[in-house]
Coordinates of C-alpha atoms and ligand atoms in Angstrom, one line a residue:
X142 CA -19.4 -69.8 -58.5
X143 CA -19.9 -70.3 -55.0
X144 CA -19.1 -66.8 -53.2
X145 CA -19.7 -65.9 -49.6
X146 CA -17.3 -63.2 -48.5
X147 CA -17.4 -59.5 -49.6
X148 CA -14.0 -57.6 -48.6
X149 CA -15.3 -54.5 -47.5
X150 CA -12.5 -51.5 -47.0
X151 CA -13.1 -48.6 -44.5
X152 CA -9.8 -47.7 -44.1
X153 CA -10.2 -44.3 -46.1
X154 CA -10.2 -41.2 -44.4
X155 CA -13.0 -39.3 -46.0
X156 CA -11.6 -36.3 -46.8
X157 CA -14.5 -35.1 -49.5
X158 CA -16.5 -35.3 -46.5
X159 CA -14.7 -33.1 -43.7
X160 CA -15.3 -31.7 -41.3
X161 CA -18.3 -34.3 -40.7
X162 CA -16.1 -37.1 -40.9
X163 CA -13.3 -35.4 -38.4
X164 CA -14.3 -38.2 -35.6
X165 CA -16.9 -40.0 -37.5
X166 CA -16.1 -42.8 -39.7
X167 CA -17.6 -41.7 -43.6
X168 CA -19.2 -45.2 -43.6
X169 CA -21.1 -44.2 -40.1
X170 CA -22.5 -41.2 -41.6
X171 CA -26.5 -42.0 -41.7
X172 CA -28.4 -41.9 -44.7
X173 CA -32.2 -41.2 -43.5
X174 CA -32.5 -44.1 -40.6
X175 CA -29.0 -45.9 -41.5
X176 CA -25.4 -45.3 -41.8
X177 CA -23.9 -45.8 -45.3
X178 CA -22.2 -48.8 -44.8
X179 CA -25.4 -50.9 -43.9
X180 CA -26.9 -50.0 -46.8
X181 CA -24.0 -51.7 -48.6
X182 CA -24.1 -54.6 -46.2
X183 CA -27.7 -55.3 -46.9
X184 CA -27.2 -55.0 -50.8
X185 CA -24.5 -57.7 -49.8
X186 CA -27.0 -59.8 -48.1
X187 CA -29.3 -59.4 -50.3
X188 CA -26.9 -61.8 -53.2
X189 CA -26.3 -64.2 -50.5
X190 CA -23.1 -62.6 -48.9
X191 CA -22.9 -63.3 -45.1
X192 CA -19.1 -63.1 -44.3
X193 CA -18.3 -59.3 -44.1
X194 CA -14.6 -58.8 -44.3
X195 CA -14.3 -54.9 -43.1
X196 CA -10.3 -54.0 -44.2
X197 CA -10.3 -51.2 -41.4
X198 CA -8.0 -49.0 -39.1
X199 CA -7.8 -47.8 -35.9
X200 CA -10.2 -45.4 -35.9
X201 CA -12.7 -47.6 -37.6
X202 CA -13.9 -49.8 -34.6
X203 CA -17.4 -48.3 -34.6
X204 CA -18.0 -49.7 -37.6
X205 CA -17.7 -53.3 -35.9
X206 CA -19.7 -52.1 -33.0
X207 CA -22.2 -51.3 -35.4
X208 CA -23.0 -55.1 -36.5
X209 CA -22.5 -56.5 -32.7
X210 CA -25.0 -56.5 -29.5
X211 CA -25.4 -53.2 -27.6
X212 CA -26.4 -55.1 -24.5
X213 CA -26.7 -51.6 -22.0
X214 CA -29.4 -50.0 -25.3
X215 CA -31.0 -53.4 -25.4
X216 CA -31.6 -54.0 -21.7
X217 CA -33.0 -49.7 -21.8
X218 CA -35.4 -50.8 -24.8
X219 CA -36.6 -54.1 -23.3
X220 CA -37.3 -52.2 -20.2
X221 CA -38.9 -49.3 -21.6
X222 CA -41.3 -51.9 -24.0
X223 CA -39.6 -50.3 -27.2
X224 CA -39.8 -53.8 -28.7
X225 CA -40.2 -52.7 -32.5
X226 CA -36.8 -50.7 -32.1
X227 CA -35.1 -53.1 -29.7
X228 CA -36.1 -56.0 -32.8
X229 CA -34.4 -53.5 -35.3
X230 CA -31.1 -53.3 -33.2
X231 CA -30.9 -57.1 -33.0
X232 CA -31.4 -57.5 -36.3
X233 CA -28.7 -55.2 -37.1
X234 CA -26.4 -57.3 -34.4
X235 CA -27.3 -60.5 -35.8
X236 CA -27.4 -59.5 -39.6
X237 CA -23.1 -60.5 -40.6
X238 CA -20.8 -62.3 -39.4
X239 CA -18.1 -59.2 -39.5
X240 CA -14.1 -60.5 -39.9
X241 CA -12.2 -57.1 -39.4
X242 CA -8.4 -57.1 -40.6
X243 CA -6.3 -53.8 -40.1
X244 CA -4.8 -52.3 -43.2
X245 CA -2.1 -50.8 -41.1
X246 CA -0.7 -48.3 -43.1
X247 CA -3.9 -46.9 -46.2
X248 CA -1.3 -47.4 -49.5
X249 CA -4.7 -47.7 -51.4
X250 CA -7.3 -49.5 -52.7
X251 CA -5.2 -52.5 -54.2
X252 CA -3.6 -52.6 -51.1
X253 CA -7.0 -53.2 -49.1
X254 CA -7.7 -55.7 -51.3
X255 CA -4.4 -57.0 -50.6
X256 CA -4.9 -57.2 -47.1
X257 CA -7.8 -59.6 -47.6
X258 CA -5.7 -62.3 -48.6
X259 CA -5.3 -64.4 -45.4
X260 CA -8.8 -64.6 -45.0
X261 CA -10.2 -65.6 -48.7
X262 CA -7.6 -67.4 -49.4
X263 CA -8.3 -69.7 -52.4
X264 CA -12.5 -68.4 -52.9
X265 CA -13.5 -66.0 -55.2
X266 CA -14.8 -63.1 -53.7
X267 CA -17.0 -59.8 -54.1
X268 CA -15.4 -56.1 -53.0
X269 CA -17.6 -53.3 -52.5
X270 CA -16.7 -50.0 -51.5
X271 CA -18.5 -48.3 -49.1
X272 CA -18.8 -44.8 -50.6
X273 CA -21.0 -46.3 -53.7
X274 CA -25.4 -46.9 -52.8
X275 CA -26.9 -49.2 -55.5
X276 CA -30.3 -49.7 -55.4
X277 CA -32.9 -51.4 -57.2
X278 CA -34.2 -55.5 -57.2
X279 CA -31.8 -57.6 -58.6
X280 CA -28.7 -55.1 -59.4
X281 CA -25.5 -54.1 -57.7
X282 CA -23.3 -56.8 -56.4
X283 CA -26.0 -59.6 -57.5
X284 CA -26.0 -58.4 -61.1
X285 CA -21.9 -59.4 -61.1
X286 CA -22.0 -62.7 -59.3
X287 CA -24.2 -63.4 -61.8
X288 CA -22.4 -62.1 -64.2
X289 CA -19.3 -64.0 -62.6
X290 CA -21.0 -67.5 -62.0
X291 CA -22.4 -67.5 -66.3
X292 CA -18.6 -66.5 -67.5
X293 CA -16.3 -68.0 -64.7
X294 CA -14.4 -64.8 -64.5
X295 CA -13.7 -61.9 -62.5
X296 CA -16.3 -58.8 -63.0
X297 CA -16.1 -55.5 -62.9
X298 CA -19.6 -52.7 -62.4
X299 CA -19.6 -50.1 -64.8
X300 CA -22.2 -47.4 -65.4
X301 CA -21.9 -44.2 -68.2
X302 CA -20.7 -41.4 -66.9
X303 CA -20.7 -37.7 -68.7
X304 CA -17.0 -36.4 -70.2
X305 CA -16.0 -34.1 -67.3
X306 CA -16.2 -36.8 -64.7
X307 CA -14.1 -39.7 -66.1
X308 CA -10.9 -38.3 -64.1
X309 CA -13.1 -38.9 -60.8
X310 CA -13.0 -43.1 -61.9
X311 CA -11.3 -45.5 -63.6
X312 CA -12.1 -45.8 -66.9
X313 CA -12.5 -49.4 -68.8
X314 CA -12.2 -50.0 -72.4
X315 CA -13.9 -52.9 -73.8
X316 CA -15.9 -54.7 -76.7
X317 CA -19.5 -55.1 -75.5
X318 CA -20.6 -59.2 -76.7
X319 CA -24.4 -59.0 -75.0
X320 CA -26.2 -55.9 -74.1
X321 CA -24.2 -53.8 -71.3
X322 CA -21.6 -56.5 -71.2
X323 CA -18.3 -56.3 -72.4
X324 CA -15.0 -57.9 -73.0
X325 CA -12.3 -55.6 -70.9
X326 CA -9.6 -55.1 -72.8
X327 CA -7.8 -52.1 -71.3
X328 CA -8.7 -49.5 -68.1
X329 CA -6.4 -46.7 -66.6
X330 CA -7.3 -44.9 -63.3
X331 CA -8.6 -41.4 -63.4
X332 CA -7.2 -40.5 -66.8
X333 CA -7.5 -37.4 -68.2
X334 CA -10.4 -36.6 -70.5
X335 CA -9.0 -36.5 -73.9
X336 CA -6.6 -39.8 -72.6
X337 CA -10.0 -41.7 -71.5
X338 CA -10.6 -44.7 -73.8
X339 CA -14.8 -44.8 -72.9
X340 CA -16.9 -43.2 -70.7
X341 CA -17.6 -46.6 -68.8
X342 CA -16.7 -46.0 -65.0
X343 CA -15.7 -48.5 -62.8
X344 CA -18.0 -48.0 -59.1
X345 CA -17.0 -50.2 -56.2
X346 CA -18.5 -53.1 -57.3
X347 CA -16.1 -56.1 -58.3
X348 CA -16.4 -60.1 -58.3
X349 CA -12.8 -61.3 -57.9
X350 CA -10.6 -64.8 -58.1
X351 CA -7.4 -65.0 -55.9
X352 CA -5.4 -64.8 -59.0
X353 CA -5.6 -61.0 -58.2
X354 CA -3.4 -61.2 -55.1
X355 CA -0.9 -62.7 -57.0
X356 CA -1.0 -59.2 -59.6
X357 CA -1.7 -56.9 -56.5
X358 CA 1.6 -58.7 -54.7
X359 CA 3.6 -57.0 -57.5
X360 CA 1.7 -54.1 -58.2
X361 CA 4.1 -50.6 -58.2
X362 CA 2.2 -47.5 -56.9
X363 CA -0.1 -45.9 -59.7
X364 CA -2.1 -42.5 -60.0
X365 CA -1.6 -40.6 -56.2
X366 CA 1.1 -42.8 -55.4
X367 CA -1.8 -45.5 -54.4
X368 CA -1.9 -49.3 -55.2
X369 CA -4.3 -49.1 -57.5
X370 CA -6.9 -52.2 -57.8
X371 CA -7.7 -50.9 -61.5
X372 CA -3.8 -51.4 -62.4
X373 CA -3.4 -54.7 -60.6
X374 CA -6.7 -55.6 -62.8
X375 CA -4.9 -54.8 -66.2
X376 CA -3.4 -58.0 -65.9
X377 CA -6.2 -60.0 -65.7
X378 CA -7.8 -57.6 -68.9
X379 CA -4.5 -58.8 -71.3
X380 CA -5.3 -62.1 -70.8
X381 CA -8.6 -62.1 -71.5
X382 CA -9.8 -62.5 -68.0
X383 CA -12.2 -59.8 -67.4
X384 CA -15.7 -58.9 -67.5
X385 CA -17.2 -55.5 -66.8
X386 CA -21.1 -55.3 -66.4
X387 CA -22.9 -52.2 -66.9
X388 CA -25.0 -51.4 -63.6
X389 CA -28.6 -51.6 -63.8
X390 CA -30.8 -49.4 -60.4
X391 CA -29.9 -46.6 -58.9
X392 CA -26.9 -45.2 -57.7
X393 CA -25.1 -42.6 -55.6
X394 CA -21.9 -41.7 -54.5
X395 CA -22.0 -40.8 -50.7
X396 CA -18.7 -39.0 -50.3
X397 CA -20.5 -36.4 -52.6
X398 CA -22.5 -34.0 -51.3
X399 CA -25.1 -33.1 -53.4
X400 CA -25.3 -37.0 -54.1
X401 CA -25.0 -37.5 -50.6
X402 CA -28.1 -35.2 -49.9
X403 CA -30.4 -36.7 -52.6
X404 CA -30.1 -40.3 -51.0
X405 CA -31.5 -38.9 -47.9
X406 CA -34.4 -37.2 -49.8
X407 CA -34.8 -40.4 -51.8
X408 CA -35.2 -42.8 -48.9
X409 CA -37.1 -40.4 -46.7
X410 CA -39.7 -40.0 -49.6
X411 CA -40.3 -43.5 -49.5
X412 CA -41.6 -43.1 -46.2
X413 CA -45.1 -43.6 -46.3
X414 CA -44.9 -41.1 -42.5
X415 CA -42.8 -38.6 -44.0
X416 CA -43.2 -38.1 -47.2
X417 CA -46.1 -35.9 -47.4
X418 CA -44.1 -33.1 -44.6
X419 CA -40.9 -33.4 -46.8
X420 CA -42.5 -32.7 -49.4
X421 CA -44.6 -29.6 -48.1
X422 CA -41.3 -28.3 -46.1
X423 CA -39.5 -28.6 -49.6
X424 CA -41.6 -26.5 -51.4
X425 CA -41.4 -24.0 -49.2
X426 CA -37.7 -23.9 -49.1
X427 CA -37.5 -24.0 -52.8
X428 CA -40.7 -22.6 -54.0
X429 CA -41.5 -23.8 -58.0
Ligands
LIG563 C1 -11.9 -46.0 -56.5 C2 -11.3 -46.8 -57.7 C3 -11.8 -46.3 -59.0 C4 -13.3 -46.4 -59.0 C5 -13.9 -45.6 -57.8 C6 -15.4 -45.9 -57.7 O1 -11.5 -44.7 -56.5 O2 -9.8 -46.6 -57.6 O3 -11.3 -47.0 -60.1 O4 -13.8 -45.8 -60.2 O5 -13.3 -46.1 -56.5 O6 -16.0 -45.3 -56.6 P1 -11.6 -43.7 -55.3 O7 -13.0 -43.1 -55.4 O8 -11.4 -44.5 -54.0 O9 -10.5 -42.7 -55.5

């Protein structure tokens, strides 16, 4: 399955993550060295995705900016013989090709989806949300268009998560047919525990076909009064059409804050510089 694009929607307001994100896109909110949303854009480039389709708003534009030429901070760090940064900024410029479409009014993600349509037309394509950090060799996006590519289908991530925090997802029900993954035969969005048929959470990580415009054209508003993706995908689950592949590497969810927190730790302790000072200052914060 030949996939290039990844629909990418920043349209949220990031509310779990106010006040920070009162003028401050969520996605722009830096994770040691990088905002959260490159880290999902090199995950994307890591499985071959170089067409970044950013469904954004208004308010979003710095997210753009970020994947273009500064040419005022380029000429100060050629100047100034700050050539190791200056190559890091380039490379950030030059790393996408960014297509931005405006999701004009936020009905959801279904709806974000939806507003991809125009540009992937008839191609499969990947959708990752920006809130969601995989990491590890080989897993995230990759792991689906894999997955995708061996079953010609649509995919879905899922990982295991503990009872009380299946209302936070939405929740797929399937018959496993290889090791971690399984035939989806049902899911329902943020149900409430004792309605949740598994504890397999969907994260923003999805290989699609354009057959889901057609379900997220006549998608009604679900849970929040949203247009749900996980609804529209029911329709591809009762016929069969649907994959969901249980995420390998690690993962956390930036719009939380403790998770939010440990990815900084995490990335700053693989700094070879830091880690010994982070580790010292640590220990005297929280003395063991
Ligand atoms: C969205 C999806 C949900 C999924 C989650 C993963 O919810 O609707 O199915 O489990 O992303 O992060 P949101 O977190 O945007 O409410």
């Amino acid at each position: 399955m030949d996939i290039r694009k990844v629909v990418i929607p920043v349209a949220g307001w990031g509310t779990r993550s106010l006040p920070a994100t009162k003028n401050i896109p969520k996605e722009m909110l830096p994770v040691f060295r990088k905002p959260v949303v490159q880290y999902v854009v090199e995950e994307a480039i890591g499985a071959g995705l170089n067409d970044v389709v950013l469904i954004t708003n208004q308010n979003k534009t710095i997210i753009e900016d970020h994947f273009d030429h500064n040419l005022l901070l380029e000429n100060l760090l050629e100047r100034s013989g700050k050539t190791e940064l200056l190559k890091e900024v380039r490379r950030v410029a030059e790393m996408v090709n960014i297509i931005a479409v405006r999701q004009k009014q936020q009905l959801g993600l279904g709806h974000a989806v939806l507003c991809a349509k125009e540009v992937c037309k008839d191609e499969p394509f990947a959708v990752m949300v920006g809130d969601d950090l995989m990491f590890g060799l080989g897993c995230g996006i990759e792991q689906l268009i894999e997955a995708a590519g061996a079953e010609n289908m649509a995919v879905v991530g899922v990982i295991e998560v503990p009872e009380d925090k299946v209302s936070k997802y939405g929740i797929v029900q399937g018959e496993e047919f290889a090791p971690g993954m399984y035939r989806v035969r049902d899911l329902v969005e943020k149900p409430a525990v004792d309605k949740a048929p598994s504890r397999l959470a969907i994260v923003g990580r999805y290989v699609l076909l354009p057959e889901i415009f057609d379900h997220l054209e006549r998608q009604e508003p679900g849970v929040g009064g949203e247009i749900q993706l996980t609804d529209a995908l029911k329709g591809l689950a009762s016929s069969n059409k649907l994959l969901a592949v249980k995420l390998r590497g690690q993962r956390f969810d930036a719009g939380d804050w403790v998770e939010y927190l440990t990815a900084n730790i995490y990335f700053a302790l693989q700094d070879e510089e830091l880690r010994y000072d982070l580790v010292k200052r640590l220990r005297e914060l929280v003395p063991c």
